[in-house]
Short mmCIF file of C-alpha atoms and ligand atoms in Angstrom, two decimals:
data_model
loop_
_atom_site.label_atom_id
_atom_site.label_comp_id
_atom_site.label_asym_id
_atom_site.label_seq_id
_atom_site.Cartn_x
_atom_site.Cartn_y
_atom_site.Cartn_z
CA MET A 674 9.17 -9.95 -22.68
CA LYS A 675 4.85 -10.96 -22.74
CA GLU A 676 3.07 -8.08 -22.71
CA TYR A 677 0.29 -8.08 -19.73
CA LYS A 678 -2.78 -5.73 -20.03
CA PHE A 679 -3.00 -5.01 -16.55
CA PHE A 680 -7.08 -3.29 -16.59
CA GLU A 681 -7.80 -7.02 -18.30
CA GLN A 682 -6.06 -8.88 -15.40
CA VAL A 683 -7.68 -6.67 -13.07
CA ASN A 684 -11.17 -7.25 -14.82
CA LYS A 685 -10.60 -11.42 -15.68
CA ALA A 686 -10.41 -11.02 -11.48
CA PHE A 687 -13.43 -8.99 -10.71
CA ASP A 688 -15.30 -11.14 -13.12
CA LYS A 689 -14.19 -14.98 -11.81
CA ALA A 690 -16.25 -13.02 -8.34
CA ALA A 691 -19.10 -10.83 -9.71
CA ALA A 692 -20.07 -14.62 -10.28
CA TYR A 693 -20.58 -15.17 -6.36
CA THR A 694 -23.01 -11.73 -5.92
CA LYS A 695 -26.26 -11.46 -6.54
CA LEU A 696 -25.83 -7.71 -8.67
CA ASP A 697 -27.39 -6.71 -11.22
CA LYS A 698 -24.90 -7.16 -14.44
CA GLY A 699 -25.51 -3.56 -15.99
CA PHE A 700 -24.06 -2.27 -12.69
CA LEU A 701 -21.16 -4.46 -12.35
CA GLU A 702 -20.16 -3.38 -15.59
CA GLN A 703 -20.32 0.19 -13.89
CA MET A 704 -18.36 -1.10 -11.04
CA LYS A 705 -15.79 -2.10 -13.23
CA ALA A 706 -15.89 1.13 -15.56
CA CYS A 707 -12.82 3.83 -15.06
CA ASN A 708 -15.16 7.21 -14.82
CA ASP A 709 -12.67 9.50 -15.30
CA VAL A 710 -9.68 8.71 -17.32
CA LEU A 711 -7.55 12.04 -17.94
CA HIS A 712 -4.04 12.04 -20.26
CA ILE A 713 -1.94 15.74 -20.10
CA GLN A 714 1.45 15.66 -21.79
CA PHE A 715 3.22 18.96 -20.36
CA PRO A 716 6.53 21.28 -21.22
CA ILE A 717 9.27 20.80 -18.50
CA GLU A 718 12.24 23.33 -18.73
CA ARG A 719 15.65 20.69 -17.97
CA ASP A 720 17.85 22.26 -16.19
CA ASP A 721 20.61 23.48 -19.04
CA GLY A 722 17.21 24.57 -20.51
CA SER A 723 16.24 22.22 -23.21
CA VAL A 724 12.73 21.64 -23.15
CA ILE A 725 10.37 18.38 -22.57
CA VAL A 726 7.60 16.91 -23.36
CA ILE A 727 6.23 14.86 -20.26
CA ASP A 728 2.58 12.55 -20.59
CA GLY A 729 1.05 12.44 -16.78
CA TYR A 730 -1.98 10.45 -16.07
CA ARG A 731 -4.60 10.74 -13.65
CA VAL A 732 -7.57 7.80 -13.44
CA GLU A 733 -11.09 8.03 -10.89
CA HIS A 734 -11.81 5.10 -10.82
CA SER A 735 -14.95 4.84 -8.74
CA HIS A 736 -17.23 7.77 -8.10
CA HIS A 737 -18.86 5.77 -5.51
CA LYS A 738 -17.56 7.17 -2.18
CA MET A 739 -15.76 10.28 -2.78
CA PRO A 740 -13.24 11.71 -2.48
CA THR A 741 -11.21 9.18 -4.74
CA LYS A 742 -8.08 8.09 -3.91
CA GLY A 743 -4.71 6.90 -4.80
CA GLY A 744 -0.52 7.29 -5.00
CA ILE A 745 1.18 8.82 -8.02
CA ARG A 746 4.08 6.54 -9.87
CA TYR A 747 7.10 7.73 -11.65
CA SER A 748 7.56 5.60 -14.04
CA THR A 749 8.72 5.28 -17.25
CA MET A 750 6.31 2.16 -17.59
CA VAL A 751 3.45 4.59 -16.57
CA SER A 752 -0.04 4.09 -19.28
CA GLU A 753 -3.19 4.36 -19.39
CA ASP A 754 -3.50 0.53 -19.05
CA GLU A 755 -1.46 0.75 -16.02
CA THR A 756 -3.21 4.11 -13.91
CA MET A 757 -6.98 2.44 -15.10
CA ALA A 758 -5.61 -0.78 -13.39
CA LEU A 759 -4.15 0.68 -10.87
CA ALA A 760 -7.08 2.89 -9.83
CA ALA A 761 -9.58 0.08 -9.89
CA LEU A 762 -7.23 -2.23 -7.65
CA MET A 763 -7.89 0.72 -4.67
CA THR A 764 -11.80 0.97 -5.13
CA TYR A 765 -11.90 -2.81 -4.36
CA LYS A 766 -8.72 -2.19 -1.90
CA CYS A 767 -10.99 0.75 0.40
CA ALA A 768 -13.51 -1.31 -0.21
CA VAL A 769 -11.45 -4.11 1.61
CA VAL A 770 -10.66 -2.67 4.28
CA ASP A 771 -13.72 -0.18 4.12
CA VAL A 772 -12.12 3.22 4.01
CA PRO A 773 -14.08 5.21 2.89
CA PHE A 774 -13.50 6.85 -0.10
CA GLY A 775 -13.50 6.15 -3.90
CA GLY A 776 -10.24 4.86 -6.45
CA ALA A 777 -7.84 6.82 -8.13
CA LYS A 778 -4.46 6.95 -9.66
CA GLY A 779 -2.20 8.76 -10.97
CA GLY A 780 1.02 8.65 -13.76
CA ILE A 781 4.31 10.40 -14.72
CA LYS A 782 5.99 8.68 -17.22
CA ILE A 783 9.88 9.78 -16.17
CA ASP A 784 12.38 7.93 -14.58
CA PRO A 785 13.26 10.04 -11.04
CA LYS A 786 16.22 8.62 -11.22
CA ASN A 787 17.26 11.02 -14.17
CA PHE A 788 16.01 13.90 -12.50
CA SER A 789 17.64 16.78 -10.46
CA VAL A 790 15.91 17.33 -7.53
CA THR A 791 15.00 20.70 -8.58
CA GLU A 792 13.93 19.92 -12.45
CA LEU A 793 11.40 16.68 -9.79
CA GLU A 794 9.80 19.45 -8.43
CA ARG A 795 8.65 21.15 -11.62
CA VAL A 796 7.25 18.70 -13.30
CA THR A 797 5.91 17.76 -9.89
CA ARG A 798 4.44 20.91 -9.49
CA ARG A 799 3.36 21.87 -13.17
CA TYR A 800 1.85 18.14 -12.62
CA THR A 801 -0.15 19.66 -9.78
CA TYR A 802 -1.77 22.42 -11.20
CA GLU A 803 -2.40 20.71 -14.58
CA LEU A 804 -4.65 18.82 -11.90
CA TYR A 805 -6.39 21.41 -10.53
CA LYS A 806 -7.56 23.01 -13.34
CA LYS A 807 -9.59 19.79 -14.88
CA ASN A 808 -11.04 19.67 -11.16
CA PHE A 809 -9.11 16.44 -10.42
CA ILE A 810 -7.38 17.04 -7.00
CA GLY A 811 -9.08 18.49 -4.06
CA PRO A 812 -9.84 17.11 -0.43
CA GLY A 813 -13.49 16.62 -1.69
CA ASN A 814 -13.02 15.68 -5.02
CA ASP A 815 -9.95 13.33 -5.40
CA VAL A 816 -6.61 12.97 -2.88
CA PRO A 817 -3.11 11.95 -4.35
CA ALA A 818 -0.65 9.59 -2.09
CA PRO A 819 2.66 7.98 -2.94
CA ASP A 820 3.30 5.27 -4.91
CA TYR A 821 6.37 3.92 -6.97
CA GLY A 822 9.19 5.78 -7.43
CA SER A 823 7.49 9.40 -5.30
CA SER A 824 7.71 10.30 -0.87
CA ALA A 825 6.43 12.84 1.29
CA ARG A 826 9.05 14.93 -0.88
CA GLU A 827 7.20 15.06 -3.89
CA MET A 828 3.49 15.20 -1.64
CA GLY A 829 4.69 18.42 0.38
CA TRP A 830 5.20 19.90 -3.61
CA ILE A 831 1.34 19.22 -4.54
CA PHE A 832 0.07 20.33 -1.20
CA ASP A 833 2.29 23.50 -1.44
CA THR A 834 1.29 24.07 -4.70
CA TYR A 835 -2.57 23.69 -3.80
CA ARG A 836 -2.54 25.77 -1.24
CA GLN A 837 -1.56 28.13 -3.45
CA LEU A 838 -3.43 28.20 -6.14
CA THR A 839 -6.54 27.98 -3.48
CA ASN A 840 -7.96 29.74 -0.22
CA ASP A 841 -9.18 26.12 0.22
CA ILE A 842 -9.20 26.04 4.46
CA ASP A 843 -8.61 21.66 4.29
CA ALA A 844 -6.65 22.95 1.67
CA GLU A 845 -4.04 20.29 4.13
CA GLY A 846 -6.31 17.14 2.98
CA CYS A 847 -5.45 17.80 -0.63
CA VAL A 848 -2.90 14.76 -0.83
CA THR A 849 -1.82 12.76 1.80
CA GLY A 850 1.78 10.99 2.76
CA LYS A 851 2.71 14.80 3.69
CA PRO A 852 6.45 15.07 5.71
CA LEU A 853 4.90 15.80 9.13
CA GLY A 854 5.74 19.15 9.10
CA GLN A 855 3.17 19.52 6.28
CA GLY A 856 0.06 18.20 8.21
CA GLY A 857 0.99 14.71 8.24
CA ILE A 858 1.08 12.20 10.36
CA ARG A 859 2.91 9.87 12.29
CA GLY A 860 3.51 6.55 10.40
CA ARG A 861 2.30 6.59 7.00
CA THR A 862 5.52 6.00 5.51
CA GLU A 863 5.85 3.09 6.59
CA ALA A 864 1.86 2.16 7.02
CA THR A 865 1.91 -0.44 3.76
CA GLY A 866 4.85 -2.41 4.83
CA ARG A 867 3.70 -2.42 9.06
CA GLY A 868 -0.07 -3.13 7.01
CA VAL A 869 1.30 -5.92 5.16
CA TYR A 870 3.11 -6.66 8.75
CA PHE A 871 -0.22 -7.47 10.38
CA GLY A 872 -2.10 -9.03 7.12
CA ILE A 873 0.81 -12.06 6.98
CA LYS A 874 1.03 -12.50 10.77
CA GLU A 875 -2.75 -12.55 10.65
CA ALA A 876 -2.65 -15.23 8.43
CA CYS A 877 -0.23 -17.03 10.43
CA SER A 878 -2.10 -16.86 13.84
CA ASN A 879 -4.75 -19.16 11.86
CA LYS A 880 -3.87 -22.93 12.96
CA GLU A 881 -5.97 -24.48 10.32
CA ASP A 882 -5.18 -22.72 7.23
CA MET A 883 -1.19 -23.17 8.53
CA GLU A 884 -1.90 -26.58 8.81
CA GLU A 885 -3.06 -26.97 5.01
CA LEU A 886 0.71 -25.17 4.64
CA GLY A 887 2.73 -27.53 6.27
CA LEU A 888 3.66 -24.69 8.53
CA THR A 889 3.28 -24.02 11.84
CA THR A 890 1.86 -20.40 13.38
CA GLY A 891 3.70 -17.37 14.46
CA LEU A 892 6.35 -15.87 12.62
CA ASP A 893 8.97 -16.79 13.76
CA GLY A 894 11.50 -19.16 12.01
CA LYS A 895 9.91 -18.35 9.21
CA THR A 896 11.94 -17.51 5.82
CA LEU A 897 11.34 -14.69 3.76
CA VAL A 898 12.40 -13.30 0.26
CA VAL A 899 11.70 -10.18 -0.67
CA GLN A 900 11.29 -8.31 -4.40
CA GLY A 901 12.16 -4.14 -4.36
CA LEU A 902 14.01 -2.67 -0.88
CA GLY A 903 12.11 0.39 -1.65
CA ASN A 904 10.02 1.67 0.83
CA VAL A 905 6.69 -1.14 1.36
CA GLY A 906 9.31 -3.99 0.95
CA TYR A 907 11.66 -1.88 3.46
CA HIS A 908 9.07 -1.97 6.05
CA SER A 909 7.40 -5.24 5.65
CA ALA A 910 10.75 -6.94 5.82
CA LYS A 911 11.94 -4.80 8.69
CA TYR A 912 8.65 -5.48 10.74
CA LEU A 913 8.36 -9.25 9.69
CA THR A 914 12.01 -10.34 10.56
CA GLU A 915 11.61 -8.91 13.96
CA ALA A 916 9.05 -11.05 14.77
CA GLY A 917 11.19 -12.89 14.14
CA SER A 918 11.01 -14.23 9.95
CA ILE A 919 14.79 -14.90 8.77
CA LEU A 920 15.68 -12.88 5.72
CA THR A 921 17.05 -15.19 2.99
CA GLY A 922 16.96 -13.73 -0.01
CA VAL A 923 16.66 -9.86 -1.98
CA ALA A 924 15.90 -8.84 -5.56
CA GLU A 925 16.38 -5.18 -6.98
CA TRP A 926 16.53 -4.25 -10.40
CA ASP A 927 19.51 -5.23 -11.32
CA CYS A 928 19.93 -8.43 -8.89
CA SER A 929 19.40 -10.95 -6.35
CA ILE A 930 20.99 -11.99 -4.11
CA HIS A 931 21.05 -15.27 -1.31
CA SER A 932 21.96 -16.50 1.96
CA ASP A 933 21.04 -19.69 3.92
CA LYS A 934 22.29 -17.78 7.25
CA GLY A 935 20.37 -15.25 7.12
CA ILE A 936 20.61 -11.44 5.66
CA ASP A 937 20.84 -8.34 8.78
CA LEU A 938 18.29 -6.14 6.63
CA GLU A 939 19.59 -2.83 7.79
CA GLU A 940 22.75 -3.82 7.10
CA LEU A 941 21.93 -4.49 3.93
CA MET A 942 20.76 -1.39 3.80
CA ALA A 943 23.24 0.82 4.20
CA TYR A 944 25.62 -1.17 1.73
CA LYS A 945 22.68 -0.39 -0.74
CA LYS A 946 22.69 3.51 0.56
CA GLU A 947 26.83 3.53 0.23
CA THR A 948 26.66 1.88 -2.98
CA GLY A 949 23.44 1.75 -5.12
CA SER A 950 23.24 -1.27 -5.32
CA ILE A 951 22.76 -5.04 -3.43
CA LYS A 952 25.28 -6.56 -5.33
CA GLY A 953 28.61 -8.46 -3.40
CA PHE A 954 26.55 -7.48 0.12
CA LYS A 955 28.68 -9.29 2.85
CA GLY A 956 27.77 -13.46 3.32
CA THR A 957 24.87 -13.66 0.24
CA LYS A 958 25.67 -15.56 -2.74
CA THR A 959 24.55 -13.04 -6.01
CA LEU A 960 22.45 -15.50 -8.35
CA LYS A 961 22.53 -15.12 -12.16
CA THR A 962 19.35 -12.82 -12.61
CA ASN A 963 17.43 -10.02 -10.70
CA LYS A 964 14.39 -12.79 -10.24
CA SER A 965 16.07 -15.54 -9.91
CA VAL A 966 15.48 -15.15 -6.29
CA LEU A 967 12.03 -15.58 -6.57
CA GLU A 968 12.54 -19.45 -7.38
CA THR A 969 14.31 -20.21 -4.39
CA LYS A 970 12.94 -22.72 -1.26
CA CYS A 971 10.87 -19.71 1.26
CA ASP A 972 7.99 -20.05 3.44
CA ILE A 973 6.33 -16.69 2.70
CA LEU A 974 7.57 -14.20 -0.47
CA ILE A 975 6.85 -10.94 -0.90
CA PRO A 976 7.34 -8.78 -4.54
CA ALA A 977 7.46 -5.74 -3.26
CA ALA A 978 8.38 -3.57 -7.06
CA LEU A 979 5.45 -4.29 -9.95
CA GLU A 980 3.01 -5.82 -11.46
CA ASN A 981 3.57 -8.93 -13.77
CA GLN A 982 7.30 -10.12 -11.80
CA ILE A 983 4.86 -13.32 -11.12
CA ASN A 984 3.85 -15.09 -15.07
CA GLU A 985 3.58 -18.36 -16.68
CA GLU A 986 7.51 -18.46 -17.03
CA ASN A 987 8.30 -18.65 -13.62
CA ALA A 988 5.41 -19.22 -11.69
CA LYS A 989 6.25 -23.25 -11.73
CA ARG A 990 9.46 -22.71 -10.05
CA ILE A 991 7.86 -20.56 -7.38
CA LYS A 992 8.23 -22.56 -4.41
CA ALA A 993 7.28 -20.41 -1.57
CA LYS A 994 4.16 -21.58 0.55
CA ILE A 995 2.93 -17.80 1.25
CA ILE A 996 2.55 -14.91 -1.40
CA GLY A 997 2.16 -11.76 0.40
CA GLU A 998 1.24 -9.29 -2.50
CA ALA A 999 2.82 -6.41 -1.33
CA ALA A 1000 3.35 -4.63 -4.72
CA ASN A 1001 0.23 -4.27 -6.67
CA GLY A 1002 -0.55 -6.62 -9.55
CA PRO A 1003 2.85 -8.54 -9.32
CA THR A 1004 0.95 -11.69 -10.00
CA THR A 1005 -0.41 -12.44 -13.42
CA SER A 1006 -3.79 -14.63 -13.70
CA ALA A 1007 -1.92 -17.25 -14.88
CA ALA A 1008 0.30 -17.40 -12.39
CA HIS A 1009 -2.02 -16.99 -10.28
CA GLU A 1010 -3.64 -20.36 -11.05
CA ILE A 1011 -0.99 -22.14 -10.79
CA ILE A 1012 0.34 -21.57 -8.13
CA LYS A 1013 -2.85 -21.69 -6.49
CA GLU A 1014 -2.96 -25.56 -7.54
CA ARG A 1015 -0.11 -26.40 -6.01
CA GLY A 1016 -1.83 -25.18 -2.94
CA ALA A 1017 0.56 -22.30 -2.03
CA LEU A 1018 -1.57 -18.61 -0.70
CA ILE A 1019 -1.49 -15.83 -2.15
CA ILE A 1020 -2.34 -13.28 0.31
CA PRO A 1021 -4.01 -10.27 -2.60
CA ASP A 1022 -2.63 -7.26 -2.72
CA ASN A 1023 -6.17 -5.69 -2.67
CA TYR A 1024 -5.85 -6.38 0.56
CA LEU A 1025 -2.86 -6.75 1.83
CA ASN A 1026 -1.31 -3.09 1.14
CA ALA A 1027 -4.40 -2.03 1.92
CA GLY A 1028 -2.61 -0.29 4.76
CA GLY A 1029 -1.39 2.80 3.01
CA VAL A 1030 -4.64 3.65 2.37
CA THR A 1031 -5.87 3.42 5.86
CA VAL A 1032 -3.20 5.17 6.88
CA SER A 1033 -3.43 8.20 4.46
CA TYR A 1034 -7.26 7.68 5.52
CA PHE A 1035 -6.54 8.93 8.85
CA GLU A 1036 -4.50 11.58 8.25
CA TRP A 1037 -7.01 13.02 5.34
CA LEU A 1038 -8.65 13.05 8.92
CA LYS A 1039 -6.42 14.95 10.78
CA ASN A 1040 -6.24 17.02 7.54
CA ILE A 1041 -9.99 18.18 7.86
CA GLN A 1042 -11.27 17.86 11.42
CA HIS A 1043 -7.64 20.13 12.01
CA VAL A 1044 -6.44 18.25 14.79
CA ARG A 1045 -4.31 15.52 15.58
CA PHE A 1046 -4.68 12.47 17.15
CA GLY A 1047 -4.76 12.59 21.28
CA ARG A 1048 -4.81 15.43 21.33
CA MET A 1049 -7.85 15.80 22.76
CA GLY A 1050 -8.02 12.55 24.90
CA LYS A 1051 -4.33 11.36 25.80
CA ARG A 1052 -3.68 13.83 29.07
CA PHE A 1053 -7.38 12.25 30.32
CA GLU A 1054 -6.80 8.86 29.93
CA GLU A 1055 -2.69 8.86 31.79
CA ASN A 1056 -4.75 10.67 34.78
CA SER A 1057 -7.25 7.68 35.18
CA TYR A 1058 -5.03 5.01 34.53
CA LYS A 1059 -3.29 7.34 37.63
CA LYS A 1060 -6.07 7.08 39.61
CA ILE A 1061 -7.31 2.93 39.05
CA LEU A 1062 -3.11 2.85 39.62
CA SER A 1063 -3.38 4.56 43.41
CA VAL A 1064 -6.68 2.77 44.07
CA ILE A 1065 -4.31 -0.25 43.41
CA GLU A 1066 -2.02 1.02 45.39
CA THR A 1067 -4.04 1.89 48.58
CA ILE A 1068 -6.02 -1.80 48.63
CA SER A 1069 -2.73 -3.61 48.08
CA ASP A 1070 0.66 -4.10 49.51
CA ARG A 1071 1.89 -3.46 45.91
CA LYS A 1072 3.31 0.21 44.81
CA PHE A 1073 4.00 0.69 41.51
CA THR A 1074 8.09 2.39 39.93
CA ASP A 1075 8.08 5.57 38.41
CA LYS A 1076 8.74 3.28 35.70
CA GLU A 1077 6.50 1.14 35.78
CA LEU A 1078 3.95 4.11 36.41
CA GLU A 1079 5.20 5.56 33.02
CA PHE A 1080 4.37 2.04 31.29
CA LEU A 1081 0.85 1.13 32.30
CA ALA A 1082 -0.10 4.47 32.63
CA GLN A 1083 -0.01 5.67 29.11
CA GLY A 1084 -2.69 7.07 26.68
CA GLY A 1085 -2.82 6.79 22.75
CA GLY A 1086 -0.65 9.77 21.14
CA GLU A 1087 -1.06 9.64 17.35
CA ARG A 1088 1.39 7.19 16.42
CA GLU A 1089 -0.22 4.89 18.99
CA LEU A 1090 -3.37 5.57 17.56
CA VAL A 1091 -3.18 4.80 13.98
CA ASP A 1092 -0.91 1.76 15.03
CA SER A 1093 -3.65 0.33 17.37
CA GLY A 1094 -6.09 1.21 14.24
CA LEU A 1095 -3.88 -0.33 11.16
CA GLU A 1096 -3.92 -3.41 12.95
CA GLU A 1097 -8.11 -3.36 13.73
CA THR A 1098 -8.42 -2.26 9.94
CA MET A 1099 -5.88 -5.44 8.86
CA VAL A 1100 -7.03 -7.76 10.85
CA ASN A 1101 -10.69 -7.20 10.88
CA ALA A 1102 -10.70 -6.91 6.41
CA TYR A 1103 -8.31 -10.75 6.79
CA ASN A 1104 -10.78 -12.44 8.83
CA GLU A 1105 -13.60 -11.08 6.69
CA ILE A 1106 -12.35 -12.44 3.66
CA ASN A 1107 -11.04 -15.84 4.72
CA ASN A 1108 -14.23 -16.16 5.70
CA LEU A 1109 -15.80 -15.63 2.62
CA ARG A 1110 -13.03 -17.73 1.59
CA LYS A 1111 -14.35 -20.87 2.88
CA HIS A 1112 -17.14 -20.37 2.27
CA HIS A 1113 -17.73 -19.76 -0.98
CA GLY A 1114 -14.71 -22.62 -1.76
CA VAL A 1115 -12.91 -19.92 -3.55
CA ASP A 1116 -9.57 -18.03 -3.17
CA LEU A 1117 -8.62 -15.24 -1.77
CA ARG A 1118 -8.01 -12.92 -4.36
CA THR A 1119 -11.41 -13.94 -5.31
CA ALA A 1120 -12.72 -13.53 -1.96
CA ALA A 1121 -11.62 -10.27 -1.54
CA PHE A 1122 -12.74 -9.07 -4.52
CA ILE A 1123 -16.38 -10.79 -3.33
CA SER A 1124 -16.36 -8.53 -0.63
CA ALA A 1125 -15.35 -5.23 -2.16
CA ILE A 1126 -18.11 -5.65 -4.93
CA ASN A 1127 -20.55 -6.68 -2.47
CA LYS A 1128 -19.83 -3.49 -0.28
CA VAL A 1129 -19.39 -0.87 -3.24
CA GLY A 1130 -22.91 -2.76 -5.01
CA SER A 1131 -24.61 -1.84 -1.37
CA MET A 1132 -24.15 2.16 -2.53
CA TYR A 1133 -25.78 1.28 -5.58
CA GLU A 1134 -29.21 0.16 -3.83
CA GLY A 1135 -31.55 2.41 -4.45
CA MET A 1136 -29.16 4.98 -6.40
CA GLY A 1137 -31.37 6.55 -9.56
CA ILE A 1138 -29.17 7.18 -12.30
CA PHE A 1139 -28.98 10.75 -12.23
CA PRO A 1140 -29.17 13.13 -14.77
P1 LIG B 514 9.92 2.11 -3.96
O1 LIG B 514 9.90 3.05 -4.92
O2 LIG B 514 9.69 2.72 -3.07
O3 LIG B 514 10.05 1.39 -4.27
C1 LIG B 514 10.04 0.17 -5.40
C2 LIG B 514 11.86 -0.68 -5.29
O4 LIG B 514 11.17 -1.31 -5.99
C3 LIG B 514 13.29 0.55 -5.32
O5 LIG B 514 13.88 -0.05 -3.92
C4 LIG B 514 13.18 0.01 -6.51
O6 LIG B 514 14.50 -0.46 -6.36
C5 LIG B 514 12.48 -1.46 -6.83
N1 LIG B 514 12.91 -2.15 -8.75
C6 LIG B 514 12.24 -1.85 -9.55
N2 LIG B 514 12.12 -2.69 -10.21
C7 LIG B 514 13.10 -3.88 -9.66
C8 LIG B 514 12.90 -5.29 -10.48
N3 LIG B 514 12.52 -5.20 -11.45
N4 LIG B 514 13.10 -6.14 -9.56
C9 LIG B 514 13.07 -5.90 -7.66
N5 LIG B 514 13.05 -4.41 -7.54
C10 LIG B 514 12.64 -3.63 -8.27
O7 LIG B 514 8.03 2.39 -4.39
P2 LIG B 514 7.01 1.61 -3.65
O8 LIG B 514 5.90 2.85 -2.44
O9 LIG B 514 8.57 0.35 -2.28
O10 LIG B 514 6.29 0.45 -4.29
C11 LIG B 514 6.26 -0.75 -4.34
C12 LIG B 514 4.54 -1.65 -4.70
O11 LIG B 514 3.93 -0.72 -3.52
C13 LIG B 514 3.84 -1.32 -5.81
O12 LIG B 514 3.75 -1.90 -6.65
C14 LIG B 514 3.09 0.49 -5.28
O13 LIG B 514 2.13 0.30 -6.22
C15 LIG B 514 2.54 -0.71 -4.30
N6 LIG B 514 2.37 -0.03 -2.92
C16 LIG B 514 3.10 1.65 -2.83
C17 LIG B 514 2.30 2.77 -1.35
C18 LIG B 514 2.77 2.94 -1.04
O14 LIG B 514 1.99 3.20 0.06
N7 LIG B 514 4.26 3.20 -1.44
C19 LIG B 514 0.95 1.13 -1.39
C20 LIG B 514 0.36 0.06 -1.53
C21 LIG B 514 0.88 -0.53 -2.45
#
């Protein structure tokens, strides 16, 4: 397969959008540059006593806002170029959804499937120690999160390692996506997929835009294909199918499956857990390659695995009307042009998968405030609603049942507030970039970059170059 330079692809999209902004050329160059690039190599003892050397990366792309923020990827594909590209995307993504962080990303070049849990813990703790020594982690400077190949478990190890190394009262804020008992927040695990759902729902509610695509408004009845049934892919599919979309195809690392009649997501997940694969799932056809299903007829295609999955080789055969980029960089710039030419709508990664960093921001706020969202206000709200309901009862014949009272007098707890903050963020940002798209006559990706460049650029205004 052709090799793509991911950072170059991100910069190409940036340059296209920069032409629509009034920023000084020097500032634009500074905005594109990666401020700090760290490559570390460290030894790890395997369970059998042998020693191997691990490559790790952390890139802080932009310090225009602090701390910097971005996930840690565990994959054999990890490289300096990939980490730089993903860190840059984080800067632009945070700006698009108004999350006040600079962009960063980390990577550990291993296949986690080939390591035992104790080995993974040793790798993660040593990586954290290296970040700490080099000042690449801390609630005020750089805050990692989960990404491809990592989850809450690894974030818990990172927090515990950092906590042992410092007396920082805000230590919980050194990493997000943690287990709940270690300062995590309700709703973080599903946040990226939930954000993908809110974003696509908002796009599909726009009558004019849907008519242009030859689609009706709403999610109900729309056919859906998902690539990668991991954290992001599974949760995107879950919320979209709960809203009435029909899952007709799924691609995983080893094969892809299809059914016109629809695939039951929960049953498929149970089958995958039991057999280790989606191959041969009842009522589905296993297609020729693991990418074949991307080319089947569907309304919404969600790449939720890795970058460069939609490229010059397959772009012409992709039939989806909406491509929701849940993964980072799934569409190469050449493929983007081919799909755009066909008139399909690409909802870009630097907006659509921002749900994860948005809820990470809420988690970080909770950690540095040392108080759970809703703790102060929930009871107060409930009591106020109850008072209003009782006034309604006294001035009317209406008597509420206990069930109605419970439903109507509900105050916002952590889960409800996180969900509401996430929806607000995704809806506002979508309309902001969709308006820019129409105003400049560009595509949504370029619009998202224009939005990001203007917001990051406004931080540069009046800023001296020190010293
Ligand atoms: P994950 O490790 O939970 O899941 C990835 C899934 O993709 C796995 O099920 C894996 O088997 C599958 N996969 C691997 N290679 C594949 C291939 N060639 N074809 C089809 N499927 C394949 O990872 P994740 O956290 O869901 O991340 C997926 C993407 O979403 C990545 O691009 C990541 O950067 C992006 N993302 C993740 C988050 C987050 O909060 N986790 C946030 C923003 C963006």
